[in-house]
Amino acid sequence: MNADWDDRVTAAWAAFEDDPGQDPAAFRAVIDALAAEMPEDGPLGPFERACAWDSTGRSDRAVPLYRQALAAGLGEVSAYKARRAKIQLASSLRNTGRAAEGVELLTPELDGPSDELDDAVRATLALCLSSLGRDREGLALVLGALAPHLPRYRRSMAAYARALVEP
């Protein structure tokens, strides 16, 4: 990856996040210009464009771009960004009425390598499950993700989470 390009992408996102009144179309134009610097068949441009559409309330436009980025090998370029793409794609699928696809996409992530995105996987999967009327499973995931962060009651909350889904 190009460090200068990454720095400029990071700066664009920081500017967007710092200015809640920024025009979504103007922000997407900045990201589109940065994405255009990447190889056309590469994964980074579509990933950043997907994120920009998603962050400006257009999950419908983000879905095909996340899929394109993953299919173009985002996981080979950055396992972290690929995991982010799966989380964000699942959320976008849920937002566009396809929560079952989100569940299918994220469930394998529960058994994958652990990283700082584990709780985001569980939270997004819980939302997808809730959208499908599977609230107990979603609550179990959220409690299980929360339990390690509690100063007390970790064991109890973890046990309650398991009890929600065990027969």
Short mmCIF file of N, CA and C in Angstrom, two decimals, residues 78-145:
data_model
loop_
_atom_site.label_atom_id
_atom_site.label_comp_id
_atom_site.label_asym_id
_atom_site.label_seq_id
_atom_site.Cartn_x
_atom_site.Cartn_y
_atom_site.Cartn_z
N SER A 78 -5.18 -6.34 2.99
CA SER A 78 -5.32 -5.99 4.40
C SER A 78 -6.42 -6.85 5.02
N ALA A 79 -6.02 -7.79 5.87
CA ALA A 79 -7.00 -8.63 6.56
C ALA A 79 -7.92 -7.77 7.43
N TYR A 80 -7.36 -6.73 8.01
CA TYR A 80 -8.14 -5.83 8.87
C TYR A 80 -9.23 -5.11 8.06
N LYS A 81 -8.86 -4.56 6.91
CA LYS A 81 -9.85 -3.86 6.08
C LYS A 81 -10.88 -4.84 5.53
N ALA A 82 -10.46 -6.06 5.24
CA ALA A 82 -11.41 -7.06 4.76
C ALA A 82 -12.43 -7.39 5.84
N ARG A 83 -11.97 -7.46 7.08
CA ARG A 83 -12.91 -7.73 8.17
C ARG A 83 -13.84 -6.54 8.36
N ARG A 84 -13.30 -5.35 8.28
CA ARG A 84 -14.15 -4.16 8.34
C ARG A 84 -15.18 -4.19 7.22
N ALA A 85 -14.76 -4.56 6.02
CA ALA A 85 -15.68 -4.61 4.89
C ALA A 85 -16.81 -5.59 5.14
N LYS A 86 -16.49 -6.73 5.74
CA LYS A 86 -17.54 -7.71 6.04
C LYS A 86 -18.53 -7.18 7.08
N ILE A 87 -18.01 -6.52 8.11
CA ILE A 87 -18.88 -5.95 9.14
C ILE A 87 -19.79 -4.89 8.51
N GLN A 88 -19.19 -4.00 7.76
CA GLN A 88 -19.94 -2.90 7.16
C GLN A 88 -20.89 -3.40 6.08
N LEU A 89 -20.49 -4.41 5.32
CA LEU A 89 -21.37 -5.00 4.32
C LEU A 89 -22.58 -5.64 5.00
N ALA A 90 -22.34 -6.37 6.09
CA ALA A 90 -23.45 -6.98 6.82
C ALA A 90 -24.42 -5.93 7.33
N SER A 91 -23.89 -4.84 7.84
CA SER A 91 -24.74 -3.74 8.30
C SER A 91 -25.55 -3.15 7.15
N SER A 92 -24.89 -2.95 6.02
CA SER A 92 -25.58 -2.40 4.85
C SER A 92 -26.64 -3.36 4.33
N LEU A 93 -26.32 -4.64 4.35
CA LEU A 93 -27.32 -5.64 3.93
C LEU A 93 -28.54 -5.56 4.84
N ARG A 94 -28.30 -5.45 6.12
CA ARG A 94 -29.41 -5.33 7.08
C ARG A 94 -30.23 -4.07 6.77
N ASN A 95 -29.53 -2.97 6.51
CA ASN A 95 -30.22 -1.71 6.23
C ASN A 95 -31.03 -1.75 4.95
N THR A 96 -30.69 -2.66 4.06
CA THR A 96 -31.43 -2.78 2.79
C THR A 96 -32.37 -3.98 2.79
N GLY A 97 -32.68 -4.49 3.98
CA GLY A 97 -33.67 -5.56 4.10
C GLY A 97 -33.15 -6.95 3.84
N ARG A 98 -31.84 -7.13 3.89
CA ARG A 98 -31.26 -8.46 3.64
C ARG A 98 -30.43 -8.94 4.83
N ALA A 99 -31.06 -8.88 6.01
CA ALA A 99 -30.36 -9.24 7.24
C ALA A 99 -29.86 -10.68 7.24
N ALA A 100 -30.59 -11.57 6.60
CA ALA A 100 -30.16 -12.98 6.55
C ALA A 100 -28.80 -13.12 5.87
N GLU A 101 -28.57 -12.32 4.83
CA GLU A 101 -27.26 -12.33 4.16
C GLU A 101 -26.18 -11.81 5.11
N GLY A 102 -26.53 -10.84 5.92
CA GLY A 102 -25.59 -10.32 6.91
C GLY A 102 -25.21 -11.38 7.93
N VAL A 103 -26.19 -12.14 8.38
CA VAL A 103 -25.93 -13.23 9.33
C VAL A 103 -25.00 -14.25 8.69
N GLU A 104 -25.29 -14.61 7.46
CA GLU A 104 -24.47 -15.59 6.74
C GLU A 104 -23.03 -15.10 6.58
N LEU A 105 -22.87 -13.83 6.33
CA LEU A 105 -21.54 -13.25 6.13
C LEU A 105 -20.74 -13.18 7.42
N LEU A 106 -21.39 -12.81 8.53
CA LEU A 106 -20.66 -12.58 9.77
C LEU A 106 -20.50 -13.80 10.66
N THR A 107 -21.38 -14.76 10.56
CA THR A 107 -21.29 -15.93 11.45
C THR A 107 -19.91 -16.59 11.41
N PRO A 108 -19.30 -16.80 10.24
CA PRO A 108 -17.96 -17.39 10.24
C PRO A 108 -16.90 -16.53 10.94
N GLU A 109 -17.14 -15.24 11.00
CA GLU A 109 -16.19 -14.34 11.67
C GLU A 109 -16.09 -14.61 13.16
N LEU A 110 -17.12 -15.23 13.74
CA LEU A 110 -17.07 -15.56 15.17
C LEU A 110 -15.97 -16.56 15.48
N ASP A 111 -15.63 -17.38 14.51
CA ASP A 111 -14.60 -18.41 14.71
C ASP A 111 -13.27 -18.05 14.06
N GLY A 112 -13.19 -16.87 13.47
CA GLY A 112 -11.96 -16.44 12.81
C GLY A 112 -10.96 -15.90 13.80
N PRO A 113 -9.83 -15.45 13.28
CA PRO A 113 -8.82 -14.86 14.16
C PRO A 113 -9.39 -13.66 14.92
N SER A 114 -9.02 -13.55 16.18
CA SER A 114 -9.52 -12.48 17.04
C SER A 114 -8.72 -11.20 16.84
N ASP A 115 -9.43 -10.07 16.88
CA ASP A 115 -8.78 -8.76 16.82
C ASP A 115 -9.69 -7.73 17.47
N GLU A 116 -9.34 -6.47 17.34
CA GLU A 116 -10.11 -5.40 17.98
C GLU A 116 -11.50 -5.23 17.38
N LEU A 117 -11.80 -5.90 16.28
CA LEU A 117 -13.11 -5.80 15.65
C LEU A 117 -14.10 -6.86 16.13
N ASP A 118 -13.67 -7.73 17.03
CA ASP A 118 -14.54 -8.81 17.51
C ASP A 118 -15.89 -8.29 18.02
N ASP A 119 -15.86 -7.24 18.85
CA ASP A 119 -17.10 -6.72 19.40
C ASP A 119 -17.99 -6.12 18.31
N ALA A 120 -17.38 -5.49 17.32
CA ALA A 120 -18.15 -4.93 16.21
C ALA A 120 -18.82 -6.05 15.40
N VAL A 121 -18.11 -7.17 15.24
CA VAL A 121 -18.71 -8.33 14.57
C VAL A 121 -19.94 -8.78 15.33
N ARG A 122 -19.80 -8.94 16.63
CA ARG A 122 -20.91 -9.42 17.46
C ARG A 122 -22.08 -8.42 17.49
N ALA A 123 -21.77 -7.14 17.61
CA ALA A 123 -22.83 -6.14 17.65
C ALA A 123 -23.60 -6.09 16.33
N THR A 124 -22.89 -6.13 15.23
CA THR A 124 -23.55 -6.08 13.92
C THR A 124 -24.33 -7.35 13.66
N LEU A 125 -23.76 -8.48 14.04
CA LEU A 125 -24.47 -9.75 13.90
C LEU A 125 -25.72 -9.75 14.77
N ALA A 126 -25.63 -9.19 15.97
CA ALA A 126 -26.80 -9.11 16.86
C ALA A 126 -27.91 -8.27 16.21
N LEU A 127 -27.54 -7.17 15.58
CA LEU A 127 -28.55 -6.35 14.89
C LEU A 127 -29.20 -7.12 13.75
N CYS A 128 -28.39 -7.84 12.99
CA CYS A 128 -28.95 -8.65 11.90
C CYS A 128 -29.91 -9.71 12.44
N LEU A 129 -29.50 -10.37 13.51
CA LEU A 129 -30.35 -11.39 14.11
C LEU A 129 -31.65 -10.78 14.62
N SER A 130 -31.57 -9.62 15.25
CA SER A 130 -32.76 -8.95 15.74
C SER A 130 -33.71 -8.60 14.60
N SER A 131 -33.15 -8.17 13.49
CA SER A 131 -33.98 -7.84 12.32
C SER A 131 -34.72 -9.06 11.80
N LEU A 132 -34.20 -10.23 12.10
CA LEU A 132 -34.83 -11.48 11.68
C LEU A 132 -35.74 -12.07 12.77
N GLY A 133 -35.93 -11.32 13.86
CA GLY A 133 -36.77 -11.80 14.96
C GLY A 133 -36.05 -12.77 15.88
N ARG A 134 -34.74 -12.82 15.80
CA ARG A 134 -33.96 -13.75 16.62
C ARG A 134 -33.26 -12.96 17.73
N ASP A 135 -34.09 -12.27 18.52
CA ASP A 135 -33.59 -11.35 19.54
C ASP A 135 -32.78 -12.04 20.64
N ARG A 136 -33.19 -13.23 21.06
CA ARG A 136 -32.45 -13.91 22.13
C ARG A 136 -31.02 -14.21 21.68
N GLU A 137 -30.86 -14.65 20.45
CA GLU A 137 -29.51 -14.92 19.95
C GLU A 137 -28.69 -13.63 19.87
N GLY A 138 -29.33 -12.57 19.43
CA GLY A 138 -28.65 -11.28 19.35
C GLY A 138 -28.25 -10.77 20.72
N LEU A 139 -29.15 -10.87 21.68
CA LEU A 139 -28.85 -10.43 23.03
C LEU A 139 -27.72 -11.27 23.63
N ALA A 140 -27.72 -12.56 23.35
CA ALA A 140 -26.64 -13.42 23.84
C ALA A 140 -25.29 -12.97 23.29
N LEU A 141 -25.25 -12.60 22.02
CA LEU A 141 -24.00 -12.11 21.43
C LEU A 141 -23.54 -10.81 22.08
N VAL A 142 -24.48 -9.89 22.29
CA VAL A 142 -24.13 -8.61 22.88
C VAL A 142 -23.66 -8.78 24.31
N LEU A 143 -24.36 -9.59 25.11
CA LEU A 143 -23.93 -9.83 26.48
C LEU A 143 -22.57 -10.51 26.52
N GLY A 144 -22.37 -11.46 25.63
CA GLY A 144 -21.08 -12.14 25.56
C GLY A 144 -19.94 -11.19 25.19
N ALA A 145 -20.23 -10.22 24.32
CA ALA A 145 -19.22 -9.23 23.95
C ALA A 145 -18.98 -8.24 25.08
#
